[in-house]
Amino acid sequence: MQTRSANSTPALKITASQEFNSWLAQQNLSIACTTYQTNRLFFVSSQANDRLLVHERLFDKPMGLYAAGDRLYMTTRYQLWYFDNLLGSSQKYGQCLSETQLQADRLYVPRTAYTTGDVNAHEVVLDNAGKVIFVNTDFSCLATLSPDYNFVPIWQPPFISKLVAEDRCHLNGLAMVEGKPGYVTACSTTDTAAGWRNHRLDGGVVIDVNQNEIIATGLSMPHSPRWYQGKLWLLNSGTGEY
């Protein structure tokens, strides 16, 4: 039996589907993900002994995560972070973890952090010009970085009358199409402070950014839209549908 003091951090327990480790090995990939509930950035990889290898690092409310080349971009409560991979194409990073000799081909190190303030940034991407774009949920807009301001808004839903830190519609997801913002998800079309909270069941929408039009309604907490092979995919989070 393991014991721990009252002030110690609870042990991390990770479970996975039976074939997940072998699938990662077959695809020759690792997965990076965030969870703001436990303030963690995870890296998940396969091992030869049919067990997962998981690395974790603590950040304050990490959410949006985007990979481009040798760089990761991540939003947190107050900052947007850049991480750079320090390893060359033929280099490996060796580290002994219990009985496993890890040979990693990526070693991400935090390099830059831009202070955005507490804007509840949900997603971050790069456009085809290499510009950072993030979903500024509290201010109900898409925004980019600036050396002079916490952020610069570049688009807002047509039903939002004012950019204020009120999380009016819970704008949360962004799908890029050919390197440009294409579609966004929001939990409602409300224009009042936290108005979306009363419309979680069926108030969610998808908005075409270029046409500035709502193209889907009646969704429940839609998140994470992605444009793939000519179709728009998203999570209807309130119902558990994909």
mmCIF file of N, CA and C in Angstrom, residues 89-147:
data_model
loop_
_atom_site.group_PDB
_atom_site.id
_atom_site.type_symbol
_atom_site.label_atom_id
_atom_site.label_comp_id
_atom_site.label_asym_id
_atom_site.label_seq_id
_atom_site.Cartn_x
_atom_site.Cartn_y
_atom_site.Cartn_z
ATOM 1 N N SER A 89 17.957 16.531 -36.932
ATOM 2 C CA SER A 89 17.207 15.423 -37.531
ATOM 3 C C SER A 89 17.787 14.055 -37.190
ATOM 4 N N SER A 90 19.077 13.981 -36.917
ATOM 5 C CA SER A 90 19.709 12.694 -36.613
ATOM 6 C C SER A 90 20.059 12.530 -35.140
ATOM 7 N N GLN A 91 19.697 13.506 -34.322
ATOM 8 C CA GLN A 91 20.051 13.458 -32.909
ATOM 9 C C GLN A 91 18.978 12.754 -32.088
ATOM 10 N N LYS A 92 19.405 12.148 -30.993
ATOM 11 C CA LYS A 92 18.503 11.523 -30.037
ATOM 12 C C LYS A 92 18.839 12.042 -28.648
ATOM 13 N N TYR A 93 17.800 12.089 -27.803
ATOM 14 C CA TYR A 93 17.997 12.481 -26.410
ATOM 15 C C TYR A 93 17.814 11.244 -25.556
ATOM 16 N N GLY A 94 18.888 10.819 -24.869
ATOM 17 C CA GLY A 94 18.830 9.604 -24.075
ATOM 18 C C GLY A 94 18.639 9.895 -22.611
ATOM 19 N N GLN A 95 17.743 9.148 -21.992
ATOM 20 C CA GLN A 95 17.481 9.310 -20.564
ATOM 21 C C GLN A 95 16.955 7.995 -20.022
ATOM 22 N N CYS A 96 17.462 7.582 -18.894
ATOM 23 C CA CYS A 96 17.024 6.330 -18.284
ATOM 24 C C CYS A 96 15.843 6.602 -17.366
ATOM 25 N N LEU A 97 14.697 5.984 -17.669
ATOM 26 C CA LEU A 97 13.499 6.113 -16.851
ATOM 27 C C LEU A 97 13.138 4.728 -16.326
ATOM 28 N N SER A 98 13.337 4.512 -15.034
ATOM 29 C CA SER A 98 13.190 3.200 -14.385
ATOM 30 C C SER A 98 13.914 2.146 -15.224
ATOM 31 N N GLU A 99 13.203 1.197 -15.837
ATOM 32 C CA GLU A 99 13.871 0.133 -16.581
ATOM 33 C C GLU A 99 13.945 0.431 -18.078
ATOM 34 N N THR A 100 13.514 1.629 -18.476
ATOM 35 C CA THR A 100 13.437 1.955 -19.891
ATOM 36 C C THR A 100 14.504 2.967 -20.273
ATOM 37 N N GLN A 101 15.213 2.700 -21.349
ATOM 38 C CA GLN A 101 16.158 3.659 -21.897
ATOM 39 C C GLN A 101 15.440 4.452 -22.985
ATOM 40 N N LEU A 102 15.126 5.694 -22.682
ATOM 41 C CA LEU A 102 14.387 6.540 -23.607
ATOM 42 C C LEU A 102 15.324 7.121 -24.651
ATOM 43 N N GLN A 103 14.920 7.026 -25.910
ATOM 44 C CA GLN A 103 15.637 7.667 -27.004
ATOM 45 C C GLN A 103 14.643 8.569 -27.728
ATOM 46 N N ALA A 104 14.578 9.807 -27.299
ATOM 47 C CA ALA A 104 13.608 10.746 -27.858
ATOM 48 C C ALA A 104 14.201 11.474 -29.055
ATOM 49 N N ASP A 105 13.361 11.758 -30.055
ATOM 50 C CA ASP A 105 13.827 12.507 -31.219
ATOM 51 C C ASP A 105 13.331 13.949 -31.206
ATOM 52 N N ARG A 106 12.699 14.349 -30.108
ATOM 53 C CA ARG A 106 12.297 15.744 -29.919
ATOM 54 C C ARG A 106 12.603 16.144 -28.475
ATOM 55 N N LEU A 107 13.137 17.337 -28.313
ATOM 56 C CA LEU A 107 13.396 17.883 -26.982
ATOM 57 C C LEU A 107 12.948 19.337 -27.004
ATOM 58 N N TYR A 108 11.718 19.572 -26.562
ATOM 59 C CA TYR A 108 11.126 20.907 -26.624
ATOM 60 C C TYR A 108 11.499 21.719 -25.385
ATOM 61 N N VAL A 109 11.979 22.922 -25.638
ATOM 62 C CA VAL A 109 12.419 23.818 -24.571
ATOM 63 C C VAL A 109 11.659 25.135 -24.701
ATOM 64 N N PRO A 110 11.100 25.674 -23.605
ATOM 65 C CA PRO A 110 10.413 26.972 -23.690
ATOM 66 C C PRO A 110 11.392 28.081 -24.032
ATOM 67 N N ARG A 111 11.039 28.886 -25.056
ATOM 68 C CA ARG A 111 11.929 29.935 -25.531
ATOM 69 C C ARG A 111 11.356 31.337 -25.349
ATOM 70 N N THR A 112 10.072 31.492 -25.635
ATOM 71 C CA THR A 112 9.454 32.819 -25.598
ATOM 72 C C THR A 112 8.056 32.703 -25.010
ATOM 73 N N ALA A 113 7.656 33.701 -24.240
ATOM 74 C CA ALA A 113 6.288 33.768 -23.720
ATOM 75 C C ALA A 113 5.763 35.186 -23.907
ATOM 76 N N TYR A 114 4.677 35.318 -24.658
ATOM 77 C CA TYR A 114 4.020 36.608 -24.843
ATOM 78 C C TYR A 114 2.900 36.743 -23.820
ATOM 79 N N THR A 115 2.852 37.869 -23.150
ATOM 80 C CA THR A 115 1.803 38.104 -22.157
ATOM 81 C C THR A 115 0.561 38.646 -22.845
ATOM 82 N N THR A 116 -0.498 37.851 -22.830
ATOM 83 C CA THR A 116 -1.772 38.253 -23.418
ATOM 84 C C THR A 116 -2.752 38.747 -22.367
ATOM 85 N N GLY A 117 -2.477 38.458 -21.096
ATOM 86 C CA GLY A 117 -3.464 38.693 -20.058
ATOM 87 C C GLY A 117 -4.430 37.521 -19.998
ATOM 88 N N ASP A 118 -5.315 37.547 -19.042
ATOM 89 C CA ASP A 118 -6.266 36.453 -18.830
ATOM 90 C C ASP A 118 -7.418 36.585 -19.820
ATOM 91 N N VAL A 119 -7.220 36.043 -21.035
ATOM 92 C CA VAL A 119 -8.228 36.160 -22.090
ATOM 93 C C VAL A 119 -8.907 34.824 -22.385
ATOM 94 N N ASN A 120 -8.550 33.774 -21.640
ATOM 95 C CA ASN A 120 -9.178 32.463 -21.805
ATOM 96 C C ASN A 120 -8.973 31.931 -23.228
ATOM 97 N N ALA A 121 -7.754 32.036 -23.726
ATOM 98 C CA ALA A 121 -7.445 31.625 -25.098
ATOM 99 C C ALA A 121 -7.581 30.116 -25.250
ATOM 100 N N HIS A 122 -8.478 29.693 -26.145
ATOM 101 C CA HIS A 122 -8.784 28.271 -26.281
ATOM 102 C C HIS A 122 -7.969 27.554 -27.349
ATOM 103 N N GLU A 123 -7.723 28.208 -28.473
ATOM 104 C CA GLU A 123 -6.963 27.561 -29.543
ATOM 105 C C GLU A 123 -5.934 28.528 -30.091
ATOM 106 N N VAL A 124 -4.874 27.970 -30.688
ATOM 107 C CA VAL A 124 -3.841 28.780 -31.322
ATOM 108 C C VAL A 124 -3.400 28.069 -32.599
ATOM 109 N N VAL A 125 -3.174 28.850 -33.667
ATOM 110 C CA VAL A 125 -2.748 28.298 -34.956
ATOM 111 C C VAL A 125 -1.773 29.276 -35.604
ATOM 112 N N LEU A 126 -1.195 28.853 -36.730
ATOM 113 C CA LEU A 126 -0.439 29.736 -37.609
ATOM 114 C C LEU A 126 -1.170 29.827 -38.939
ATOM 115 N N ASP A 127 -1.211 31.032 -39.531
ATOM 116 C CA ASP A 127 -1.786 31.134 -40.866
ATOM 117 C C ASP A 127 -0.706 30.872 -41.911
ATOM 118 N N ASN A 128 -1.060 30.983 -43.192
ATOM 119 C CA ASN A 128 -0.104 30.641 -44.243
ATOM 120 C C ASN A 128 1.034 31.643 -44.369
ATOM 121 N N ALA A 129 0.947 32.764 -43.661
ATOM 122 C CA ALA A 129 2.042 33.734 -43.627
ATOM 123 C C ALA A 129 2.891 33.587 -42.371
ATOM 124 N N GLY A 130 2.569 32.593 -41.541
ATOM 125 C CA GLY A 130 3.315 32.376 -40.309
ATOM 126 C C GLY A 130 2.875 33.243 -39.151
ATOM 127 N N LYS A 131 1.730 33.903 -39.272
ATOM 128 C CA LYS A 131 1.216 34.755 -38.195
ATOM 129 C C LYS A 131 0.438 33.927 -37.178
ATOM 130 N N VAL A 132 0.688 34.194 -35.903
ATOM 131 C CA VAL A 132 -0.034 33.511 -34.834
ATOM 132 C C VAL A 132 -1.448 34.071 -34.723
ATOM 133 N N ILE A 133 -2.431 33.183 -34.712
ATOM 134 C CA ILE A 133 -3.829 33.557 -34.497
ATOM 135 C C ILE A 133 -4.363 32.700 -33.359
ATOM 136 N N PHE A 134 -5.056 33.315 -32.416
ATOM 137 C CA PHE A 134 -5.637 32.532 -31.325
ATOM 138 C C PHE A 134 -7.075 32.945 -31.074
ATOM 139 N N VAL A 135 -7.823 32.004 -30.512
ATOM 140 C CA VAL A 135 -9.225 32.260 -30.162
ATOM 141 C C VAL A 135 -9.256 32.931 -28.802
ATOM 142 N N ASN A 136 -9.633 34.187 -28.800
ATOM 143 C CA ASN A 136 -9.709 34.988 -27.582
ATOM 144 C C ASN A 136 -11.129 34.866 -27.033
ATOM 145 N N THR A 137 -11.336 33.873 -26.203
ATOM 146 C CA THR A 137 -12.686 33.522 -25.770
ATOM 147 C C THR A 137 -13.327 34.605 -24.913
ATOM 148 N N ASP A 138 -12.597 35.171 -23.984
ATOM 149 C CA ASP A 138 -13.190 36.191 -23.117
ATOM 150 C C ASP A 138 -13.617 37.429 -23.888
ATOM 151 N N PHE A 139 -12.865 37.790 -24.937
ATOM 152 C CA PHE A 139 -13.200 38.974 -25.726
ATOM 153 C C PHE A 139 -13.992 38.634 -26.990
ATOM 154 N N SER A 140 -14.399 37.388 -27.143
ATOM 155 C CA SER A 140 -15.281 36.948 -28.234
ATOM 156 C C SER A 140 -14.739 37.308 -29.616
ATOM 157 N N CYS A 141 -13.460 37.004 -29.856
ATOM 158 C CA CYS A 141 -12.871 37.364 -31.145
ATOM 159 C C CYS A 141 -11.701 36.449 -31.480
ATOM 160 N N LEU A 142 -11.270 36.511 -32.735
ATOM 161 C CA LEU A 142 -9.975 35.972 -33.131
ATOM 162 C C LEU A 142 -8.966 37.097 -33.001
ATOM 163 N N ALA A 143 -7.770 36.765 -32.541
ATOM 164 C CA ALA A 143 -6.783 37.809 -32.264
ATOM 165 C C ALA A 143 -5.397 37.338 -32.671
ATOM 166 N N THR A 144 -4.478 38.292 -32.749
ATOM 167 C CA THR A 144 -3.083 37.986 -33.003
ATOM 168 C C THR A 144 -2.220 38.737 -32.006
ATOM 169 N N LEU A 145 -0.927 38.458 -32.031
ATOM 170 C CA LEU A 145 0.002 39.075 -31.085
ATOM 171 C C LEU A 145 0.468 40.435 -31.583
ATOM 172 N N SER A 146 0.938 41.246 -30.648
ATOM 173 C CA SER A 146 1.442 42.574 -30.978
ATOM 174 C C SER A 146 2.520 42.956 -29.977
ATOM 175 N N PRO A 147 3.585 43.644 -30.428
ATOM 176 C CA PRO A 147 4.601 44.122 -29.483
ATOM 177 C C PRO A 147 4.118 45.286 -28.632
#
